[in-house]
């Protein structure tokens, strides 16, 4: 976050479950943000039952934090409004209180056919916006209906993050048509039993979820240390079931273009 310059701007942190590898970094982050003179509220969301541990973690060894930290437990099914997007909380299967998060943009207005609007004699200006937003307007004695020049509403983008989980129907539901699914991939297929026992997923299982959900891309994450030198093994395994799979690494950034604006259909 600091490398990308987004550390100071972070507004909310979504925590999937209370295993140490998923929240311990918050302790250092809160200190760093305090030292940097942060003043804005930091929102911390965690699964049911998490607020006590989160509160202790945030205040560990600190007399006082100089900026407000708001800790809040979220419930599966809840939708959290955020500026420009919404976070949907969904249940996952990790043998403990755990949730995943789907980040969704709102639906966008349909495509506006500028050429056609001009050809119909509409003068450039505020009328363009009114028609685009669905209003019928009168121009030179003729009514122009929005459906003549505006396409159907276009879906916003969505990114779905599972945290640690077994493959689950609730994840398939949450990831329907997602632009990006970020899924637990702790093991290879050869360790399928271990994956079951520890409530994690194999590469093939993650790929199966992405495929069933009709997601557009899959990023595999949370690899067991035993694969740290051979991520391509997991990538290959996943691609057999879901070709648009990649293994995520620290600092990776992905562009998610709107499909109707130069993106390619899968
Ligand atoms: Zn875990
Ligand atoms: Zn974990």
CSV table of C-alpha atoms and ligand atoms in Angstrom, one decimal:
chain,number,residue,atom,x,y,z
A,1,UNK,CA,0.0,0.0,0.0
A,2,UNK,CA,2.8,2.4,0.9
A,3,UNK,CA,4.7,1.5,-2.3
A,4,UNK,CA,1.7,2.4,-4.4
A,5,UNK,CA,1.1,5.6,-2.4
A,6,UNK,CA,-2.3,4.5,-1.3
A,7,UNK,CA,-1.4,3.9,2.4
A,8,UNK,CA,-2.5,7.4,3.6
A,9,UNK,CA,-5.6,7.4,1.5
A,10,UNK,CA,-7.0,4.1,2.7
A,11,UNK,CA,-10.5,4.6,4.0
A,12,UNK,CA,-11.7,1.1,5.0
A,13,UNK,CA,-10.1,-2.3,5.6
A,14,UNK,CA,-12.2,-5.4,5.1
A,15,UNK,CA,-11.1,-8.4,7.2
A,16,UNK,CA,-12.4,-11.8,6.2
A,17,UNK,CA,-11.6,-13.8,9.4
A,18,UNK,CA,-9.5,-13.6,12.5
A,19,UNK,CA,-6.6,-15.9,11.7
A,20,UNK,CA,-3.5,-14.0,12.5
A,21,UNK,CA,-2.2,-14.0,8.9
A,22,UNK,CA,-5.3,-12.0,7.9
A,23,UNK,CA,-5.4,-9.2,10.4
A,24,UNK,CA,-2.1,-8.8,12.2
A,25,UNK,CA,-0.7,-6.3,9.8
A,26,UNK,CA,-3.4,-3.8,11.0
A,27,UNK,CA,-1.4,-3.3,14.2
A,28,UNK,CA,1.6,-1.9,12.4
A,29,UNK,CA,-0.5,0.0,9.8
A,30,UNK,CA,-2.5,1.9,12.4
A,31,UNK,CA,0.8,3.0,14.0
A,32,UNK,CA,2.3,4.1,10.7
A,33,UNK,CA,-0.8,6.0,9.8
A,34,UNK,CA,-0.7,7.7,13.2
A,35,UNK,CA,3.0,8.7,12.7
A,36,UNK,CA,2.1,10.1,9.3
A,37,UNK,CA,-0.4,12.5,10.9
A,38,UNK,CA,-3.6,10.9,9.7
A,39,UNK,CA,-6.7,12.6,10.9
A,40,UNK,CA,-9.5,10.9,8.9
A,41,UNK,CA,-11.5,8.0,10.3
A,42,UNK,CA,-10.3,4.5,9.4
A,43,UNK,CA,-13.1,1.9,9.1
A,44,UNK,CA,-12.3,-1.6,10.0
A,45,UNK,CA,-14.9,-4.3,9.1
A,46,UNK,CA,-14.6,-7.8,10.4
A,47,UNK,CA,-16.7,-11.0,10.6
A,48,UNK,CA,-19.2,-11.8,13.4
A,49,UNK,CA,-17.4,-12.0,16.7
A,50,UNK,CA,-14.3,-10.1,15.6
A,51,UNK,CA,-14.7,-6.7,17.2
A,52,UNK,CA,-13.1,-7.5,20.6
A,53,UNK,CA,-9.9,-8.9,19.1
A,54,UNK,CA,-9.7,-6.1,16.5
A,55,UNK,CA,-10.2,-3.5,19.2
A,56,UNK,CA,-7.4,-5.0,21.3
A,57,UNK,CA,-5.1,-5.3,18.3
A,58,UNK,CA,-5.6,-1.7,17.2
A,59,UNK,CA,-4.8,-0.4,20.7
A,60,UNK,CA,-2.0,-2.9,21.5
A,61,UNK,CA,0.7,-0.9,23.3
A,62,UNK,CA,-0.8,2.4,22.3
A,63,UNK,CA,-2.0,5.0,24.9
A,64,UNK,CA,-4.0,6.8,22.3
A,65,UNK,CA,-4.6,6.7,18.6
A,66,UNK,CA,-4.6,10.2,17.1
A,67,UNK,CA,-7.3,9.5,14.5
A,68,UNK,CA,-10.7,7.7,14.9
A,69,UNK,CA,-10.8,4.0,14.2
A,70,UNK,CA,-14.3,2.6,13.8
A,71,UNK,CA,-14.6,-1.1,14.2
A,72,UNK,CA,-17.7,-2.8,13.0
A,73,UNK,CA,-18.8,-6.4,12.7
A,74,UNK,CA,-20.5,-7.2,9.4
A,75,UNK,CA,-23.0,-10.0,8.7
A,76,UNK,CA,-23.3,-12.2,5.6
A,77,UNK,CA,-25.8,-10.7,3.2
A,78,UNK,CA,-25.1,-7.1,4.4
A,79,UNK,CA,-24.4,-4.4,1.8
A,80,UNK,CA,-22.1,-1.6,2.9
A,81,UNK,CA,-22.4,1.6,0.8
A,82,UNK,CA,-19.1,3.2,0.0
A,83,UNK,CA,-18.3,6.2,-2.2
A,84,UNK,CA,-18.7,5.0,-5.8
A,85,UNK,CA,-19.2,1.4,-5.0
A,86,UNK,CA,-20.9,-1.0,-2.6
A,87,UNK,CA,-19.4,-3.9,-0.6
A,88,UNK,CA,-21.5,-7.0,-0.3
A,89,UNK,CA,-20.6,-9.4,2.5
A,90,UNK,CA,-21.1,-13.1,1.7
A,91,UNK,CA,-20.5,-16.3,3.7
A,92,UNK,CA,-17.5,-18.6,3.0
A,93,UNK,CA,-16.5,-22.0,4.5
A,94,UNK,CA,-13.4,-21.8,6.6
A,95,UNK,CA,-14.4,-23.7,9.7
A,96,UNK,CA,-14.5,-20.4,11.7
A,97,UNK,CA,-16.4,-17.2,11.6
A,98,UNK,CA,-15.4,-16.0,8.1
A,99,UNK,CA,-16.8,-13.9,5.3
A,100,UNK,CA,-15.9,-12.8,1.7
A,101,UNK,CA,-16.4,-9.4,0.2
A,102,UNK,CA,-17.8,-8.5,-3.2
A,103,UNK,CA,-17.0,-5.0,-4.4
A,104,UNK,CA,-19.5,-3.8,-6.9
A,105,UNK,CA,-19.8,-0.6,-8.9
A,106,UNK,CA,-23.4,0.7,-9.6
A,107,UNK,CA,-25.0,0.1,-13.0
A,108,UNK,CA,-23.9,2.7,-15.5
A,109,UNK,CA,-26.1,4.6,-18.0
A,110,UNK,CA,-26.5,3.1,-21.4
A,111,UNK,CA,-24.2,4.0,-24.3
A,112,UNK,CA,-25.1,7.4,-25.7
A,113,UNK,CA,-25.2,7.6,-29.5
A,114,UNK,CA,-23.8,11.2,-30.0
A,115,UNK,CA,-23.8,11.0,-33.9
A,116,UNK,CA,-27.5,10.0,-33.9
A,117,UNK,CA,-28.4,12.7,-31.4
A,118,UNK,CA,-26.7,15.3,-33.5
A,119,UNK,CA,-28.4,14.0,-36.6
A,120,UNK,CA,-31.7,14.4,-34.9
A,121,UNK,CA,-31.0,18.1,-34.5
A,122,UNK,CA,-30.4,18.2,-30.8
A,123,UNK,CA,-28.1,21.1,-29.9
A,124,UNK,CA,-25.0,20.2,-27.9
A,125,UNK,CA,-25.5,21.1,-24.2
A,126,UNK,CA,-27.7,20.2,-21.3
A,127,UNK,CA,-30.2,18.4,-23.4
A,128,UNK,CA,-27.6,15.7,-24.1
A,129,UNK,CA,-27.4,14.9,-20.4
A,130,UNK,CA,-31.2,14.9,-19.9
A,131,UNK,CA,-31.7,12.5,-22.8
A,132,UNK,CA,-28.9,10.3,-21.5
A,133,UNK,CA,-30.5,10.1,-18.1
A,134,UNK,CA,-33.7,8.9,-19.6
A,135,UNK,CA,-35.8,12.0,-20.2
A,136,UNK,CA,-37.8,12.5,-23.4
A,137,UNK,CA,-37.2,16.0,-24.9
A,138,UNK,CA,-38.9,18.2,-27.5
A,139,UNK,CA,-36.7,19.5,-30.3
A,140,UNK,CA,-38.1,21.4,-33.2
A,141,UNK,CA,-41.6,20.1,-32.7
A,142,UNK,CA,-40.5,16.4,-32.5
A,143,UNK,CA,-40.2,14.4,-29.3
A,144,UNK,CA,-36.9,12.5,-28.9
A,145,UNK,CA,-37.2,9.5,-26.7
A,146,UNK,CA,-34.1,8.3,-24.9
A,147,UNK,CA,-34.5,4.7,-26.2
A,148,UNK,CA,-33.8,6.1,-29.7
A,149,UNK,CA,-30.3,7.1,-28.8
A,150,UNK,CA,-29.4,5.5,-25.5
A,151,UNK,CA,-28.5,1.8,-25.2
A,152,UNK,CA,-29.5,-0.5,-22.3
A,153,UNK,CA,-27.9,0.2,-18.9
A,154,UNK,CA,-24.4,-1.3,-18.6
A,155,UNK,CA,-23.3,-3.2,-15.6
A,156,UNK,CA,-20.5,-1.8,-13.3
A,157,UNK,CA,-17.4,-3.9,-12.6
A,158,UNK,CA,-17.1,-6.2,-9.7
A,159,UNK,CA,-14.2,-7.7,-7.7
A,160,UNK,CA,-14.9,-10.6,-5.4
A,161,UNK,CA,-12.5,-11.7,-2.7
A,162,UNK,CA,-13.0,-14.9,-0.8
A,163,UNK,CA,-10.4,-14.9,1.9
A,164,UNK,CA,-9.7,-18.4,3.1
A,165,UNK,CA,-12.4,-20.9,2.1
A,166,UNK,CA,-13.4,-24.3,0.8
A,167,UNK,CA,-15.1,-24.1,-2.6
A,168,UNK,CA,-18.6,-23.0,-1.8
A,169,UNK,CA,-21.9,-22.4,-3.5
A,170,UNK,CA,-22.2,-19.0,-1.7
A,171,UNK,CA,-18.9,-18.0,-3.4
A,172,UNK,CA,-20.3,-19.1,-6.8
A,173,UNK,CA,-23.4,-16.9,-6.2
A,174,UNK,CA,-21.3,-13.9,-5.1
A,175,UNK,CA,-18.9,-14.2,-8.1
A,176,UNK,CA,-21.6,-14.5,-10.8
A,177,UNK,CA,-20.1,-12.7,-13.8
A,178,UNK,CA,-17.5,-11.0,-11.7
A,179,UNK,CA,-14.7,-9.2,-13.5
A,180,UNK,CA,-12.2,-10.6,-11.1
A,181,UNK,CA,-12.5,-13.4,-8.6
A,182,UNK,CA,-9.6,-13.6,-6.0
A,183,UNK,CA,-9.8,-17.0,-4.5
A,184,UNK,CA,-8.0,-19.1,-1.9
A,185,UNK,CA,-5.5,-21.5,-3.5
A,186,UNK,CA,-3.5,-22.8,-0.7
A,187,UNK,CA,-2.8,-26.2,-2.3
A,188,UNK,CA,-2.2,-28.2,-5.5
A,189,UNK,CA,-4.6,-31.1,-6.3
A,190,UNK,CA,-2.0,-33.6,-4.9
A,191,UNK,CA,-2.8,-32.1,-1.5
A,192,UNK,CA,-6.6,-32.2,-1.9
A,193,UNK,CA,-7.1,-34.0,1.4
A,194,UNK,CA,-5.0,-31.4,3.3
A,195,UNK,CA,-7.1,-28.7,1.7
A,196,UNK,CA,-10.3,-30.3,2.9
A,197,UNK,CA,-8.9,-30.8,6.4
A,198,UNK,CA,-7.7,-27.2,6.8
A,199,UNK,CA,-10.8,-25.6,5.1
A,200,UNK,CA,-8.7,-24.3,2.1
A,201,UNK,CA,-9.0,-24.8,-1.6
A,202,UNK,CA,-6.8,-26.4,-4.3
A,203,UNK,CA,-6.0,-24.6,-7.6
A,204,UNK,CA,-8.5,-26.9,-9.4
A,205,UNK,CA,-11.2,-26.2,-6.9
A,206,UNK,CA,-10.7,-22.4,-7.2
A,207,UNK,CA,-10.9,-22.7,-11.0
A,208,UNK,CA,-14.0,-24.8,-10.7
A,209,UNK,CA,-15.7,-22.0,-8.7
A,210,UNK,CA,-14.6,-19.4,-11.2
A,211,UNK,CA,-15.9,-21.4,-14.1
A,212,UNK,CA,-19.3,-22.2,-12.4
A,213,UNK,CA,-19.7,-18.5,-11.6
A,214,UNK,CA,-18.9,-17.4,-15.1
A,215,UNK,CA,-16.3,-15.0,-13.7
A,216,UNK,CA,-14.0,-13.3,-16.3
A,217,UNK,CA,-10.7,-13.7,-14.5
A,218,UNK,CA,-9.3,-15.6,-11.6
A,219,UNK,CA,-6.4,-14.6,-9.3
A,220,UNK,CA,-5.1,-17.3,-7.1
A,221,UNK,CA,-3.8,-16.3,-3.7
A,222,UNK,CA,-2.8,-17.5,-0.3
A,223,UNK,CA,-0.4,-20.2,-1.7
A,224,UNK,CA,1.2,-22.5,0.9
A,225,UNK,CA,4.9,-21.9,1.4
A,226,UNK,CA,5.6,-25.2,-0.2
A,227,UNK,CA,4.6,-23.8,-3.6
A,228,UNK,CA,6.4,-20.4,-3.3
A,229,UNK,CA,9.1,-21.5,-5.8
A,230,UNK,CA,6.7,-23.1,-8.2
A,231,UNK,CA,3.5,-21.0,-8.6
A,232,UNK,CA,3.4,-22.1,-12.2
A,233,UNK,CA,2.3,-25.6,-11.0
A,234,UNK,CA,-0.8,-24.1,-9.5
A,235,UNK,CA,-1.4,-21.8,-12.4
A,236,UNK,CA,-1.2,-24.7,-14.9
A,237,UNK,CA,-3.6,-26.8,-12.7
A,238,UNK,CA,-6.1,-23.9,-12.6
A,239,UNK,CA,-5.9,-23.1,-16.3
A,240,UNK,CA,-7.0,-26.6,-17.2
A,241,UNK,CA,-10.5,-25.7,-15.8
A,242,UNK,CA,-10.4,-22.0,-16.1
A,243,UNK,CA,-8.0,-20.5,-18.7
A,244,UNK,CA,-8.0,-16.9,-17.4
A,245,UNK,CA,-6.2,-17.9,-14.2
A,246,UNK,CA,-3.1,-16.2,-12.8
A,247,UNK,CA,-1.2,-16.6,-9.5
A,248,UNK,CA,-1.3,-13.2,-7.7
A,249,UNK,CA,1.9,-11.9,-6.1
A,250,UNK,CA,2.6,-9.0,-3.8
A,251,UNK,CA,2.3,-5.7,-5.5
A,252,UNK,CA,0.5,-7.1,-8.6
A,253,UNK,CA,-1.9,-4.6,-10.2
A,254,UNK,CA,-4.5,-5.6,-12.8
A,255,UNK,CA,-6.5,-3.4,-15.1
A,256,UNK,CA,-10.2,-4.2,-15.3
A,257,UNK,CA,-11.5,-2.4,-18.3
A,258,UNK,CA,-15.2,-2.0,-19.0
A,259,UNK,CA,-16.0,-4.7,-21.5
A,260,UNK,CA,-17.9,-2.3,-23.7
A,261,UNK,CA,-15.0,0.1,-23.9
A,262,UNK,CA,-12.2,-1.8,-25.5
A,263,UNK,CA,-12.1,-4.9,-23.2
A,264,UNK,CA,-12.3,-8.3,-24.7
A,265,UNK,CA,-15.0,-10.8,-24.1
A,266,UNK,CA,-13.8,-14.1,-22.6
B,1,LIG,ZN1,-7.6,-18.8,7.8
B,2,LIG,ZN1,-4.9,-17.6,5.9
